[in-house]
Amino acid sequence: MLAKRIIPCLDIRDGVVVKGKNFGGIREVESPVSLAQFYNLSGADELVFYDITASFEGRKLFTETLKEVASCIFIPLTVGGGISSLDDFDRVLKCGADKVSVNTGAIDDPSLINRAAKRYGSQCVVLSMDVKRVDGKFAVFSRGGRVNTGISAAEWAYRGQEEGAGELVLNSIDTDGVKGGFDCEMLNSVCEKLTIPVIASGGAGKKEDFLTLFNSCPKADAGLAASIFHFKEINIEDLKRYLKENGVQARV
């Protein structure tokens, strides 16, 4: 069995790490460089860097901040925000990213996934989805969780896989920042037909939430979180030891 991954996420706005709740109520946390350095040494398996307002503001990702972060870590780095073309993939990869996360850009032009996979390889292409319950169904939202596309989350996830995405990040808007646990109902519903690795995001509040995730959602390969790691509420190495002691394989 492959080891489950623990992945901190840096949500960047105006060059500063921020965190909110249900994609709102944003507050500043810390410098992305200092946090990246901390995670590089604290047992994180990977790091995710999102420029969270790039798509909504219709601009390119802040590459200077990205270069600083990439230069100070030695763990895989996934980068997203405002990715809408192969030129964006190229620019971000040249700044030090290992994988590129695309969300709104792929919704606007689904062929971007396939074209990027053919040029850079599927392992480089991460489809990120912001999902929320609407009238009892799981819908995909775009532009930083602001616009309901009306697209079925399960159908879009499967299409992304078929287009060539090598990995999927499922962000639950309903549980984001709530710290009541991952959205296992959503994850199991959306992941039913998937074979690619899935990263669960949104809702982690304690160590037990990760154990529940991996026991209740067999297709979840990784747990992603932000504030609980940023504010030192959970130590990543302690979390991994806890998972291993409870039968979940993790890289310790």
Tab-separated table of C-alpha atoms in Angstrom:
chain	number	residue	atom	x	y	z
A	1	MET	CA	0.000	0.000	0.000
A	2	LEU	CA	1.303	3.437	-0.920
A	3	ALA	CA	1.992	5.777	1.967
A	4	LYS	CA	-0.583	8.494	2.516
A	5	ARG	CA	0.727	12.033	2.048
A	6	ILE	CA	0.317	15.043	4.323
A	7	ILE	CA	0.366	18.315	2.401
A	8	PRO	CA	0.258	21.873	3.797
A	9	CYS	CA	-1.232	24.559	1.563
A	10	LEU	CA	-0.106	28.169	1.206
A	11	ASP	CA	-2.996	30.362	0.050
A	12	ILE	CA	-1.312	33.533	-1.203
A	13	ARG	CA	-2.927	36.937	-1.605
A	14	ASP	CA	-0.826	40.040	-2.352
A	15	GLY	CA	2.322	38.079	-1.530
A	16	VAL	CA	1.167	37.017	1.958
A	17	VAL	CA	-0.221	33.692	3.219
A	18	VAL	CA	-3.875	34.092	4.203
A	19	LYS	CA	-6.631	31.848	5.551
A	20	GLY	CA	-10.384	32.095	5.704
A	21	LYS	CA	-13.542	30.075	6.254
A	22	ASN	CA	-15.838	28.760	3.505
A	23	PHE	CA	-13.659	30.733	1.045
A	24	GLY	CA	-14.403	34.016	2.875
A	25	GLY	CA	-13.348	35.948	5.992
A	26	ILE	CA	-9.742	36.131	4.842
A	27	ARG	CA	-7.022	37.076	7.333
A	28	GLU	CA	-3.262	37.330	6.939
A	29	VAL	CA	-1.046	34.639	8.460
A	30	GLU	CA	2.655	34.890	7.628
A	31	SER	CA	5.322	35.219	4.947
A	32	PRO	CA	5.117	32.383	2.391
A	33	VAL	CA	8.889	31.981	2.391
A	34	SER	CA	9.181	31.512	6.162
A	35	LEU	CA	6.269	29.056	6.191
A	36	ALA	CA	7.694	27.131	3.235
A	37	GLN	CA	11.028	26.819	5.023
A	38	PHE	CA	9.245	25.585	8.137
A	39	TYR	CA	7.317	22.916	6.206
A	40	ASN	CA	10.418	21.826	4.337
A	41	LEU	CA	11.929	20.828	7.690
A	42	SER	CA	8.820	19.622	9.505
A	43	GLY	CA	7.983	16.408	7.658
A	44	ALA	CA	5.578	17.660	4.963
A	45	ASP	CA	5.508	15.328	1.967
A	46	GLU	CA	4.724	18.116	-0.496
A	47	LEU	CA	3.697	21.758	-0.525
A	48	VAL	CA	0.897	23.480	-2.424
A	49	PHE	CA	1.093	27.164	-3.419
A	50	TYR	CA	-2.141	28.853	-4.556
A	51	ASP	CA	-2.380	32.469	-5.706
A	52	ILE	CA	-6.026	32.541	-4.637
A	53	THR	CA	-7.199	35.739	-6.352
A	54	ALA	CA	-5.343	35.462	-9.677
A	55	SER	CA	-8.242	33.884	-11.604
A	56	PHE	CA	-10.892	36.170	-10.129
A	57	GLU	CA	-8.764	39.258	-10.808
A	58	GLY	CA	-7.908	38.045	-14.311
A	59	ARG	CA	-4.149	38.353	-13.837
A	60	LYS	CA	-1.059	36.163	-13.889
A	61	LEU	CA	0.331	34.458	-10.824
A	62	PHE	CA	2.906	36.318	-8.697
A	63	THR	CA	6.080	34.670	-9.953
A	64	GLU	CA	8.559	36.536	-7.742
A	65	THR	CA	7.004	35.119	-4.566
A	66	LEU	CA	6.884	31.699	-6.188
A	67	LYS	CA	10.590	31.811	-7.086
A	68	GLU	CA	11.481	32.657	-3.490
A	69	VAL	CA	9.409	29.765	-2.146
A	70	ALA	CA	10.712	27.253	-4.707
A	71	SER	CA	14.322	28.189	-4.008
A	72	CYS	CA	14.134	27.382	-0.301
A	73	ILE	CA	12.461	23.949	-0.280
A	74	PHE	CA	13.402	20.419	-1.344
A	75	ILE	CA	9.966	18.788	-1.329
A	76	PRO	CA	7.640	18.620	-4.371
A	77	LEU	CA	5.839	21.904	-5.036
A	78	THR	CA	2.439	22.212	-6.721
A	79	VAL	CA	1.477	25.683	-7.911
A	80	GLY	CA	-1.855	27.108	-9.052
A	81	GLY	CA	-3.726	30.358	-9.589
A	82	GLY	CA	-4.546	32.070	-12.873
A	83	ILE	CA	-3.319	29.133	-14.990
A	84	SER	CA	-5.130	29.412	-18.305
A	85	SER	CA	-2.613	28.530	-21.042
A	86	LEU	CA	0.415	26.398	-21.846
A	87	ASP	CA	2.502	29.554	-21.517
A	88	ASP	CA	1.325	29.763	-17.887
A	89	PHE	CA	2.372	26.149	-17.318
A	90	ASP	CA	5.777	26.902	-18.826
A	91	ARG	CA	6.281	30.061	-16.779
A	92	VAL	CA	5.371	28.431	-13.474
A	93	LEU	CA	7.509	25.346	-14.109
A	94	LYS	CA	10.485	27.551	-14.953
A	95	CYS	CA	9.981	29.306	-11.609
A	96	GLY	CA	10.544	26.016	-9.776
A	97	ALA	CA	7.164	24.251	-9.603
A	98	ASP	CA	7.123	20.461	-9.921
A	99	LYS	CA	3.404	20.255	-10.712
A	100	VAL	CA	0.895	22.798	-11.988
A	101	SER	CA	-2.646	23.023	-10.662
A	102	VAL	CA	-5.368	24.233	-13.014
A	103	ASN	CA	-8.925	25.052	-12.005
A	104	THR	CA	-10.883	27.873	-13.674
A	105	GLY	CA	-8.628	27.762	-16.737
A	106	ALA	CA	-9.591	24.145	-17.374
A	107	ILE	CA	-13.295	24.863	-16.875
A	108	ASP	CA	-13.059	27.648	-19.459
A	109	ASP	CA	-11.047	25.457	-21.842
A	110	PRO	CA	-11.073	21.720	-21.013
A	111	SER	CA	-8.587	21.018	-23.822
A	112	LEU	CA	-5.933	22.734	-21.686
A	113	ILE	CA	-5.657	19.600	-19.527
A	114	ASN	CA	-4.968	17.351	-22.495
A	115	ARG	CA	-2.593	19.771	-24.188
A	116	ALA	CA	-0.609	20.265	-20.986
A	117	ALA	CA	-0.461	16.519	-20.319
A	118	LYS	CA	0.888	15.866	-23.794
A	119	ARG	CA	3.542	18.560	-23.498
A	120	TYR	CA	4.661	18.126	-19.874
A	121	GLY	CA	3.343	14.679	-18.896
A	122	SER	CA	0.279	13.760	-16.849
A	123	GLN	CA	2.337	13.667	-13.655
A	124	CYS	CA	2.749	17.443	-13.984
A	125	VAL	CA	-0.949	18.278	-14.438
A	126	VAL	CA	-3.133	18.622	-11.325
A	127	LEU	CA	-6.833	19.345	-11.696
A	128	SER	CA	-8.097	21.348	-8.727
A	129	MET	CA	-11.835	21.510	-8.069
A	130	ASP	CA	-13.790	23.737	-5.684
A	131	VAL	CA	-16.967	21.835	-4.844
A	132	LYS	CA	-20.103	22.832	-2.962
A	133	ARG	CA	-23.520	21.330	-2.307
A	134	VAL	CA	-26.242	22.983	-4.364
A	135	ASP	CA	-29.803	21.620	-4.119
A	136	GLY	CA	-28.478	18.330	-2.796
A	137	LYS	CA	-25.918	17.857	-5.572
A	138	PHE	CA	-22.177	18.474	-5.729
A	139	ALA	CA	-21.439	21.359	-8.087
A	140	VAL	CA	-18.151	22.756	-9.379
A	141	PHE	CA	-17.399	26.419	-8.645
A	142	SER	CA	-14.911	28.565	-10.536
A	143	ARG	CA	-13.011	31.822	-9.974
A	144	GLY	CA	-11.913	31.104	-6.451
A	145	GLY	CA	-15.207	29.527	-5.423
A	146	ARG	CA	-17.269	32.560	-6.464
A	147	VAL	CA	-19.128	31.268	-9.553
A	148	ASN	CA	-21.405	28.223	-9.692
A	149	THR	CA	-20.703	26.564	-13.037
A	150	GLY	CA	-23.594	24.123	-12.692
A	151	ILE	CA	-21.210	21.309	-13.664
A	152	SER	CA	-21.496	17.993	-11.818
A	153	ALA	CA	-18.379	17.473	-9.703
A	154	ALA	CA	-18.259	13.726	-10.380
A	155	GLU	CA	-18.594	14.206	-14.138
A	156	TRP	CA	-15.962	16.946	-14.244
A	157	ALA	CA	-13.507	14.922	-12.148
A	158	TYR	CA	-13.875	11.928	-14.463
A	159	ARG	CA	-13.483	14.084	-17.559
A	160	GLY	CA	-10.347	15.653	-16.105
A	161	GLN	CA	-8.894	12.199	-15.557
A	162	GLU	CA	-9.748	11.148	-19.108
A	163	GLU	CA	-8.237	14.366	-20.517
A	164	GLY	CA	-4.938	13.459	-18.893
A	165	ALA	CA	-4.774	15.001	-15.409
A	166	GLY	CA	-2.410	12.960	-13.266
A	167	GLU	CA	-3.816	14.047	-9.920
A	168	LEU	CA	-6.941	15.645	-8.492
A	169	VAL	CA	-7.347	18.098	-5.603
A	170	LEU	CA	-10.890	18.162	-4.221
A	171	ASN	CA	-11.586	21.303	-2.193
A	172	SER	CA	-14.817	21.278	-0.192
A	173	ILE	CA	-16.208	24.803	0.080
A	174	ASP	CA	-18.745	23.551	2.630
A	175	THR	CA	-16.082	22.393	5.092
A	176	ASP	CA	-13.276	24.857	4.267
A	177	GLY	CA	-11.875	26.347	7.476
A	178	VAL	CA	-14.672	24.863	9.611
A	179	LYS	CA	-12.360	22.272	11.252
A	180	GLY	CA	-15.143	19.732	11.611
A	181	GLY	CA	-13.517	17.049	9.477
A	182	PHE	CA	-13.053	16.325	5.790
A	183	ASP	CA	-16.100	16.091	3.542
A	184	CYS	CA	-16.044	12.315	3.136
A	185	GLU	CA	-19.522	12.184	1.616
A	186	MET	CA	-18.431	14.511	-1.179
A	187	LEU	CA	-15.086	12.783	-1.648
A	188	ASN	CA	-16.575	9.303	-1.991
A	189	SER	CA	-19.272	10.538	-4.344
A	190	VAL	CA	-16.888	12.386	-6.660
A	191	CYS	CA	-14.085	9.770	-6.557
A	192	GLU	CA	-16.231	6.745	-7.367
A	193	LYS	CA	-14.946	6.299	-10.946
A	194	LEU	CA	-11.437	7.698	-10.490
A	195	THR	CA	-8.151	5.829	-10.673
A	196	ILE	CA	-5.761	8.794	-10.358
A	197	PRO	CA	-4.467	10.011	-6.959
A	198	VAL	CA	-6.888	12.248	-5.043
A	199	ILE	CA	-5.924	14.921	-2.508
A	200	ALA	CA	-8.660	15.798	-0.014
A	201	SER	CA	-8.867	19.435	1.064
A	202	GLY	CA	-11.085	21.341	3.476
A	203	GLY	CA	-12.175	20.666	7.048
A	204	ALA	CA	-9.210	19.253	8.958
A	205	GLY	CA	-9.263	20.306	12.600
A	206	LYS	CA	-7.511	17.537	14.528
A	207	LYS	CA	-5.388	14.421	14.019
A	208	GLU	CA	-8.428	12.172	14.164
A	209	ASP	CA	-9.861	13.887	11.078
A	210	PHE	CA	-6.992	12.548	8.966
A	211	LEU	CA	-7.474	9.030	10.339
A	212	THR	CA	-11.196	9.207	9.529
A	213	LEU	CA	-10.368	10.499	6.043
A	214	PHE	CA	-8.046	7.654	5.156
A	215	ASN	CA	-10.258	4.983	6.731
A	216	SER	CA	-13.527	6.303	5.278
A	217	CYS	CA	-12.309	7.439	1.843
A	218	PRO	CA	-10.189	4.642	0.368
A	219	LYS	CA	-9.385	6.666	-2.756
A	220	ALA	CA	-7.951	9.619	-0.843
A	221	ASP	CA	-4.184	9.464	-1.307
A	222	ALA	CA	-3.404	12.616	0.661
A	223	GLY	CA	-4.830	15.076	3.145
A	224	LEU	CA	-4.268	18.781	2.549
A	225	ALA	CA	-4.699	21.429	5.232
A	226	ALA	CA	-3.666	24.972	6.028
A	227	SER	CA	-4.552	26.730	9.287
A	228	ILE	CA	-4.014	23.777	11.618
A	229	PHE	CA	-0.444	23.561	10.346
A	230	HIS	CA	0.142	27.312	9.980
A	231	PHE	CA	-0.879	27.999	13.591
A	232	LYS	CA	1.018	24.937	14.910
A	233	GLU	CA	-2.172	23.257	16.141
A	234	ILE	CA	-0.920	19.976	14.697
A	235	ASN	CA	2.699	18.909	14.255
A	236	ILE	CA	3.092	17.022	10.969
A	237	GLU	CA	5.597	14.486	12.294
A	238	ASP	CA	3.339	13.779	15.293
A	239	LEU	CA	0.389	13.380	12.928
A	240	LYS	CA	2.262	10.842	10.815
A	241	ARG	CA	3.282	8.830	13.854
A	242	TYR	CA	-0.342	8.868	15.034
A	243	LEU	CA	-1.541	7.606	11.644
A	244	LYS	CA	1.068	4.850	11.564
A	245	GLU	CA	0.190	3.754	15.104
A	246	ASN	CA	-3.423	3.451	13.945
A	247	GLY	CA	-2.719	1.370	10.864
A	248	VAL	CA	-2.375	4.033	8.184
A	249	GLN	CA	0.879	3.933	6.251
A	250	ALA	CA	2.625	7.331	6.264
A	251	ARG	CA	6.168	8.486	5.520
A	252	VAL	CA	7.736	9.050	8.935
